[in-house]
């Protein structure tokens, strides 16, 4: 499973969503730049000594925005990217082949299957916007897999974000509808359907599997008018994503189809409000695997 | 009772300003401010610090609770803050000050102090006592998400009760404060240069005990909040006692993780034509 919500063929023909429409891959590259900026330009927490490492694995690498940045900054590093989306991987492969970054290796992985990497060969696993796709039942398996491929004392970094508040009632309702539909299917950590429930649990999750030096960094994502055009894009992306899971929302009886369409129209207007205010939080949690050595 | 409240407000103040690092918004030089009104000043923590740091500023703090005003006066006396005056008021809809009396009006936790019904009249009154080109500053804190299911449940009950008693502006949002609506309200009231800043606050155990202490201080008043929740009919007495007990256990756990957002909103009053 990759993070990009891909652009469906039938988008609502409303101005801002239409304006924000484009190549999903480019969109993700933009969002990557945005989140990088939110994290003060850091690709991973400062505590992780990537300059002393040999190999890094990005689980759910999508079109590879993160791994290309990492490879560029660390020319000697071996960088593995894996994703469930063939389309995203093809894009990443084309980009690698036209670049000089031969240290990048891209592999396909079936969602929730074992990682296509041998035991104990990775120094650092990075997972961004991947945790949200995992059901509570899938977590232990995923973590076991990470621990299997990590070298002793290797690092695991899980990055997730959560939309917290937005002054647009329509966007909030749409976003919550997605969460409620997922909660009904048992696919979120927060069973109430109010939040994804991931960011506040990462810290405990990493500690529960026996990692040490567990820590997290917290970042603000300004989604209001002062957040600029990328904040706008981010919100458009939430609506776009909801549009993709609309069948699920309707099927689960969270919103009726017409109700949903009406909300999308309202969201479009509310997005233009000069006093739009809101935020998301980004948590980057990390820890080390002891590997039985201590 | 009010002493517990004063204590929790002091914790809150420490938490807020540890995060902000300054008493006034970055864009406003304190040198240019000479008269400050702190509306709903509580035990006066912010105002006393202002008086100590900027002796040239004449500080006025008002609150509806006489007990908090008494504590504020005591604290001011103990801190040798002489440029600060605290006054107990019956309500905020009529302030006992002349027009254009203040350069700066500070309101910490406005959502707690001013209910939606009272909002238009209170804002009009604040605008009256604020001089043209004077600044209004709201500072609010929205807790969450947290890793404690019990604490999240507690906040949801509180929101339900607020909706029932019409203490929140919006029922779509589960926010307990109206922080993110203040930019709009200020703009609608004719303020210029309306802006907000966001500060993510780690209130989990990773960043020390401040967050935990804050929650425990709020819960120390649980009888009052508990009574409010039970009386508004969102939860039974047994359930709220169970939830509060679980929160107390949750927040002292090593794995307890909690975040919140400190929202600061400013606006400048423009001269009426």
GROMACS .gro file of C-alpha atoms in nm, chain B:
model
  273
  295UNK     CA    1  -1.234   2.495   4.560
  296UNK     CA    2  -1.110   2.811   4.394
  297UNK     CA    3  -0.761   2.743   4.525
  298UNK     CA    4  -0.756   2.423   4.320
  299UNK     CA    5  -0.870   2.627   4.023
  300UNK     CA    6  -0.599   2.886   4.084
  301UNK     CA    7  -0.342   2.610   4.098
  302UNK     CA    8  -0.459   2.457   3.769
  303UNK     CA    9  -0.458   2.801   3.604
  304UNK     CA   10  -0.103   2.859   3.725
  305UNK     CA   11   0.005   2.527   3.573
  306UNK     CA   12  -0.166   2.625   3.253
  307UNK     CA   13   0.013   2.958   3.247
  308UNK     CA   14   0.353   2.794   3.301
  309UNK     CA   15   0.283   2.541   3.028
  310UNK     CA   16   0.174   2.809   2.780
  311UNK     CA   17   0.465   3.042   2.834
  312UNK     CA   18   0.727   2.771   2.849
  313UNK     CA   19   0.610   2.708   2.494
  314UNK     CA   20   0.574   3.068   2.376
  315UNK     CA   21   0.890   3.198   2.540
  316UNK     CA   22   0.757   3.556   2.546
  317UNK     CA   23   0.480   3.739   2.726
  318UNK     CA   24   0.367   3.935   2.421
  319UNK     CA   25   0.323   3.827   2.059
  320UNK     CA   26   0.645   3.861   1.856
  321UNK     CA   27   0.505   4.137   1.639
  322UNK     CA   28   0.432   4.370   1.930
  323UNK     CA   29   0.720   4.546   2.105
  324UNK     CA   30   0.632   4.575   2.479
  325UNK     CA   31   0.801   4.918   2.478
  326UNK     CA   32   0.510   5.049   2.273
  327UNK     CA   33   0.252   4.926   2.525
  328UNK     CA   34   0.162   5.132   2.828
  329UNK     CA   35  -0.177   5.008   2.945
  330UNK     CA   36  -0.280   4.643   2.950
  331UNK     CA   37  -0.610   4.478   3.037
  332UNK     CA   38  -0.611   4.107   3.123
  333UNK     CA   39  -0.969   3.988   3.089
  334UNK     CA   40  -1.046   3.674   3.289
  335UNK     CA   41  -0.706   3.702   3.454
  336UNK     CA   42  -0.754   3.415   3.701
  337UNK     CA   43  -0.484   3.420   3.970
  338UNK     CA   44  -0.300   3.684   3.763
  339UNK     CA   45   0.004   3.476   3.666
  340UNK     CA   46   0.051   3.638   3.326
  341UNK     CA   47  -0.017   3.993   3.442
  342UNK     CA   48   0.218   3.974   3.741
  343UNK     CA   49   0.496   3.857   3.513
  344UNK     CA   50   0.422   4.145   3.276
  345UNK     CA   51   0.433   4.391   3.565
  346UNK     CA   52   0.766   4.252   3.680
  347UNK     CA   53   0.927   4.245   3.338
  348UNK     CA   54   0.793   4.581   3.217
  349UNK     CA   55   0.750   4.819   3.511
  350UNK     CA   56   0.646   5.098   3.272
  351UNK     CA   57   0.324   4.913   3.185
  352UNK     CA   58   0.014   4.987   3.388
  353UNK     CA   59  -0.161   4.652   3.433
  354UNK     CA   60  -0.528   4.586   3.505
  355UNK     CA   61  -0.663   4.235   3.562
  356UNK     CA   62  -1.032   4.149   3.590
  357UNK     CA   63  -1.211   3.825   3.671
  358UNK     CA   64  -1.559   3.717   3.769
  359UNK     CA   65  -1.440   3.505   4.061
  360UNK     CA   66  -1.368   3.703   4.380
  361UNK     CA   67  -1.160   3.416   4.519
  362UNK     CA   68  -0.923   3.427   4.221
  363UNK     CA   69  -0.896   3.806   4.248
  364UNK     CA   70  -0.807   3.770   4.615
  365UNK     CA   71  -0.530   3.522   4.528
  366UNK     CA   72  -0.408   3.746   4.244
  367UNK     CA   73  -0.380   4.045   4.480
  368UNK     CA   74  -0.191   3.836   4.733
  369UNK     CA   75   0.049   3.708   4.468
  370UNK     CA   76   0.104   4.057   4.332
  371UNK     CA   77   0.182   4.180   4.680
  372UNK     CA   78   0.427   3.895   4.743
  373UNK     CA   79   0.594   3.956   4.406
  374UNK     CA   80   0.629   4.331   4.479
  375UNK     CA   81   0.441   4.403   4.157
  376UNK     CA   82   0.316   4.755   4.224
  377UNK     CA   83   0.201   4.853   3.876
  378UNK     CA   84  -0.079   4.596   3.873
  379UNK     CA   85  -0.440   4.626   3.987
  380UNK     CA   86  -0.692   4.342   4.012
  381UNK     CA   87  -1.065   4.395   4.014
  382UNK     CA   88  -1.354   4.156   4.059
  383UNK     CA   89  -1.641   4.209   3.813
  384UNK     CA   90  -1.999   4.083   3.793
  385UNK     CA   91  -1.981   4.027   3.419
  386UNK     CA   92  -1.771   4.127   3.115
  387UNK     CA   93  -2.053   4.284   2.914
  388UNK     CA   94  -1.996   4.618   3.083
  389UNK     CA   95  -1.641   4.708   3.173
  390UNK     CA   96  -1.589   4.990   3.426
  391UNK     CA   97  -1.337   5.170   3.203
  392UNK     CA   98  -1.361   5.461   2.966
  393UNK     CA   99  -1.338   5.434   2.590
  394UNK     CA  100  -0.985   5.392   2.447
  395UNK     CA  101  -0.836   5.309   2.790
  396UNK     CA  102  -0.601   5.027   2.688
  397UNK     CA  103  -0.327   4.957   2.431
  398UNK     CA  104  -0.351   4.583   2.467
  399UNK     CA  105  -0.622   4.343   2.581
  400UNK     CA  106  -0.508   3.993   2.667
  401UNK     CA  107  -0.752   3.704   2.707
  402UNK     CA  108  -0.617   3.369   2.810
  403UNK     CA  109  -0.857   3.078   2.755
  404UNK     CA  110  -1.129   3.302   2.606
  405UNK     CA  111  -1.345   2.998   2.534
  406UNK     CA  112  -1.371   2.928   2.905
  407UNK     CA  113  -1.442   3.291   2.992
  408UNK     CA  114  -1.688   3.395   2.724
  409UNK     CA  115  -1.979   3.183   2.608
  410UNK     CA  116  -2.112   3.215   2.251
  411UNK     CA  117  -2.426   3.399   2.366
  412UNK     CA  118  -2.223   3.662   2.545
  413UNK     CA  119  -1.955   3.683   2.282
  414UNK     CA  120  -2.091   3.969   2.061
  415UNK     CA  121  -2.153   4.203   2.356
  416UNK     CA  122  -1.824   4.123   2.529
  417UNK     CA  123  -1.627   4.176   2.210
  418UNK     CA  124  -1.806   4.508   2.152
  419UNK     CA  125  -1.715   4.612   2.506
  420UNK     CA  126  -1.351   4.510   2.467
  421UNK     CA  127  -1.338   4.703   2.142
  422UNK     CA  128  -1.476   5.010   2.318
  423UNK     CA  129  -1.209   5.014   2.591
  424UNK     CA  130  -0.930   4.938   2.343
  425UNK     CA  131  -0.779   5.246   2.180
  426UNK     CA  132  -0.757   5.271   1.799
  427UNK     CA  133  -0.445   5.086   1.681
  428UNK     CA  134  -0.451   4.891   2.005
  429UNK     CA  135  -0.420   4.513   1.993
  430UNK     CA  136  -0.635   4.228   2.114
  431UNK     CA  137  -0.472   3.895   2.192
  432UNK     CA  138  -0.644   3.562   2.245
  433UNK     CA  139  -0.452   3.266   2.377
  434UNK     CA  140  -0.629   2.933   2.381
  435UNK     CA  141  -0.526   2.572   2.422
  436UNK     CA  142  -0.685   2.272   2.260
  437UNK     CA  143  -0.583   1.944   2.420
  438UNK     CA  144  -0.548   1.627   2.215
  439UNK     CA  145  -0.493   1.381   2.073
  440UNK     CA  146  -0.378   1.178   2.372
  441UNK     CA  147  -0.299   0.810   2.417
  442UNK     CA  148  -0.538   0.783   2.712
  443UNK     CA  149  -0.873   0.649   2.595
  444UNK     CA  150  -1.023   0.762   2.925
  445UNK     CA  151  -0.897   1.118   2.881
  446UNK     CA  152  -1.030   1.128   2.524
  447UNK     CA  153  -1.365   1.000   2.653
  448UNK     CA  154  -1.363   1.266   2.923
  449UNK     CA  155  -1.304   1.537   2.660
  450UNK     CA  156  -1.585   1.398   2.447
  451UNK     CA  157  -1.825   1.413   2.743
  452UNK     CA  158  -1.713   1.767   2.805
  453UNK     CA  159  -1.782   1.857   2.443
  454UNK     CA  160  -2.126   1.696   2.455
  455UNK     CA  161  -2.204   1.891   2.771
  456UNK     CA  162  -2.077   2.213   2.610
  457UNK     CA  163  -2.302   2.155   2.309
  458UNK     CA  164  -2.602   2.095   2.535
  459UNK     CA  165  -2.533   2.402   2.745
  460UNK     CA  166  -2.441   2.606   2.435
  461UNK     CA  167  -2.087   2.676   2.543
  462UNK     CA  168  -1.934   2.599   2.204
  463UNK     CA  169  -1.988   2.775   1.873
  464UNK     CA  170  -1.974   2.470   1.654
  465UNK     CA  171  -2.113   2.122   1.705
  466UNK     CA  172  -1.941   1.981   1.392
  467UNK     CA  173  -1.602   2.016   1.550
  468UNK     CA  174  -1.526   1.820   1.864
  469UNK     CA  175  -1.297   2.102   1.975
  470UNK     CA  176  -1.350   2.215   2.331
  471UNK     CA  177  -1.239   2.568   2.253
  472UNK     CA  178  -1.335   2.809   1.979
  473UNK     CA  179  -0.972   2.896   1.911
  474UNK     CA  180  -0.985   2.844   1.538
  475UNK     CA  181  -1.291   3.062   1.494
  476UNK     CA  182  -1.136   3.372   1.654
  477UNK     CA  183  -0.966   3.496   1.337
  478UNK     CA  184  -1.306   3.505   1.169
  479UNK     CA  185  -1.477   3.672   1.465
  480UNK     CA  186  -1.211   3.943   1.482
  481UNK     CA  187  -1.227   4.010   1.111
  482UNK     CA  188  -1.606   4.031   1.125
  483UNK     CA  189  -1.574   4.277   1.413
  484UNK     CA  190  -1.364   4.502   1.190
  485UNK     CA  191  -1.019   4.427   1.326
  486UNK     CA  192  -0.720   4.462   1.094
  487UNK     CA  193  -0.401   4.258   1.062
  488UNK     CA  194  -0.576   3.956   1.208
  489UNK     CA  195  -0.327   3.671   1.237
  490UNK     CA  196  -0.279   3.350   1.427
  491UNK     CA  197   0.016   3.142   1.535
  492UNK     CA  198   0.014   2.773   1.621
  493UNK     CA  199   0.242   2.603   1.872
  494UNK     CA  200   0.227   2.227   1.908
  495UNK     CA  201   0.274   2.136   2.272
  496UNK     CA  202   0.395   1.800   2.393
  497UNK     CA  203   0.208   1.734   2.715
  498UNK     CA  204   0.306   1.369   2.741
  499UNK     CA  205   0.554   1.220   2.982
  500UNK     CA  206   0.837   1.233   2.732
  501UNK     CA  207   0.876   1.607   2.785
  502UNK     CA  208   0.871   1.610   3.163
  503UNK     CA  209   0.594   1.635   3.413
  504UNK     CA  210   0.435   1.969   3.315
  505UNK     CA  211   0.167   1.811   3.098
  506UNK     CA  212   0.080   1.545   3.351
  507UNK     CA  213   0.072   1.801   3.631
  508UNK     CA  214  -0.158   2.017   3.423
  509UNK     CA  215  -0.406   1.734   3.367
  510UNK     CA  216  -0.392   1.633   3.732
  511UNK     CA  217  -0.446   1.994   3.837
  512UNK     CA  218  -0.750   2.017   3.610
  513UNK     CA  219  -0.878   1.690   3.753
  514UNK     CA  220  -0.820   1.816   4.105
  515UNK     CA  221  -1.126   2.024   4.032
  516UNK     CA  222  -1.304   1.717   3.906
  517UNK     CA  223  -1.587   1.758   4.153
  518UNK     CA  224  -1.690   2.079   3.982
  519UNK     CA  225  -1.640   1.947   3.629
  520UNK     CA  226  -1.792   1.614   3.728
  521UNK     CA  227  -2.100   1.786   3.867
  522UNK     CA  228  -2.129   1.989   3.548
  523UNK     CA  229  -2.110   1.676   3.332
  524UNK     CA  230  -2.362   1.485   3.542
  525UNK     CA  231  -2.602   1.780   3.565
  526UNK     CA  232  -2.595   1.836   3.191
  527UNK     CA  233  -2.704   1.474   3.156
  528UNK     CA  234  -2.423   1.341   2.936
  529UNK     CA  235  -2.290   1.090   3.186
  530UNK     CA  236  -2.374   0.922   3.517
  531UNK     CA  237  -2.190   0.991   3.841
  532UNK     CA  238  -2.048   0.635   3.850
  533UNK     CA  239  -1.923   0.655   3.492
  534UNK     CA  240  -1.747   0.989   3.541
  535UNK     CA  241  -1.582   0.864   3.860
  536UNK     CA  242  -1.459   0.558   3.676
  537UNK     CA  243  -1.326   0.767   3.386
  538UNK     CA  244  -1.147   1.014   3.614
  539UNK     CA  245  -0.987   0.732   3.809
  540UNK     CA  246  -0.861   0.572   3.487
  541UNK     CA  247  -0.720   0.906   3.366
  542UNK     CA  248  -0.525   0.942   3.691
  543UNK     CA  249  -0.372   0.600   3.627
  544UNK     CA  250  -0.310   0.664   3.257
  545UNK     CA  251  -0.125   0.994   3.286
  546UNK     CA  252   0.142   0.862   3.519
  547UNK     CA  253   0.232   0.577   3.285
  548UNK     CA  254   0.566   0.603   3.109
  549UNK     CA  255   0.400   0.540   2.774
  550UNK     CA  256   0.147   0.819   2.818
  551UNK     CA  257   0.162   1.046   2.517
  552UNK     CA  258  -0.038   1.362   2.473
  553UNK     CA  259  -0.025   1.663   2.249
  554UNK     CA  260  -0.211   1.988   2.230
  555UNK     CA  261  -0.217   2.307   2.031
  556UNK     CA  262  -0.161   2.650   2.168
  557UNK     CA  263  -0.336   2.900   1.944
  558UNK     CA  264  -0.257   3.268   1.963
  559UNK     CA  265  -0.475   3.512   1.768
  560UNK     CA  266  -0.411   3.887   1.735
  561UNK     CA  267  -0.593   4.175   1.571
  562UNK     CA  268  -0.555   4.552   1.559
  563UNK     CA  269  -0.845   4.785   1.626
  564UNK     CA  270  -0.893   5.033   1.347
  565UNK     CA  271  -1.019   5.387   1.395
  566UNK     CA  272  -1.392   5.420   1.344
  567UNK     CA  273  -1.490   5.653   1.068
   0.00000   0.00000   0.00000
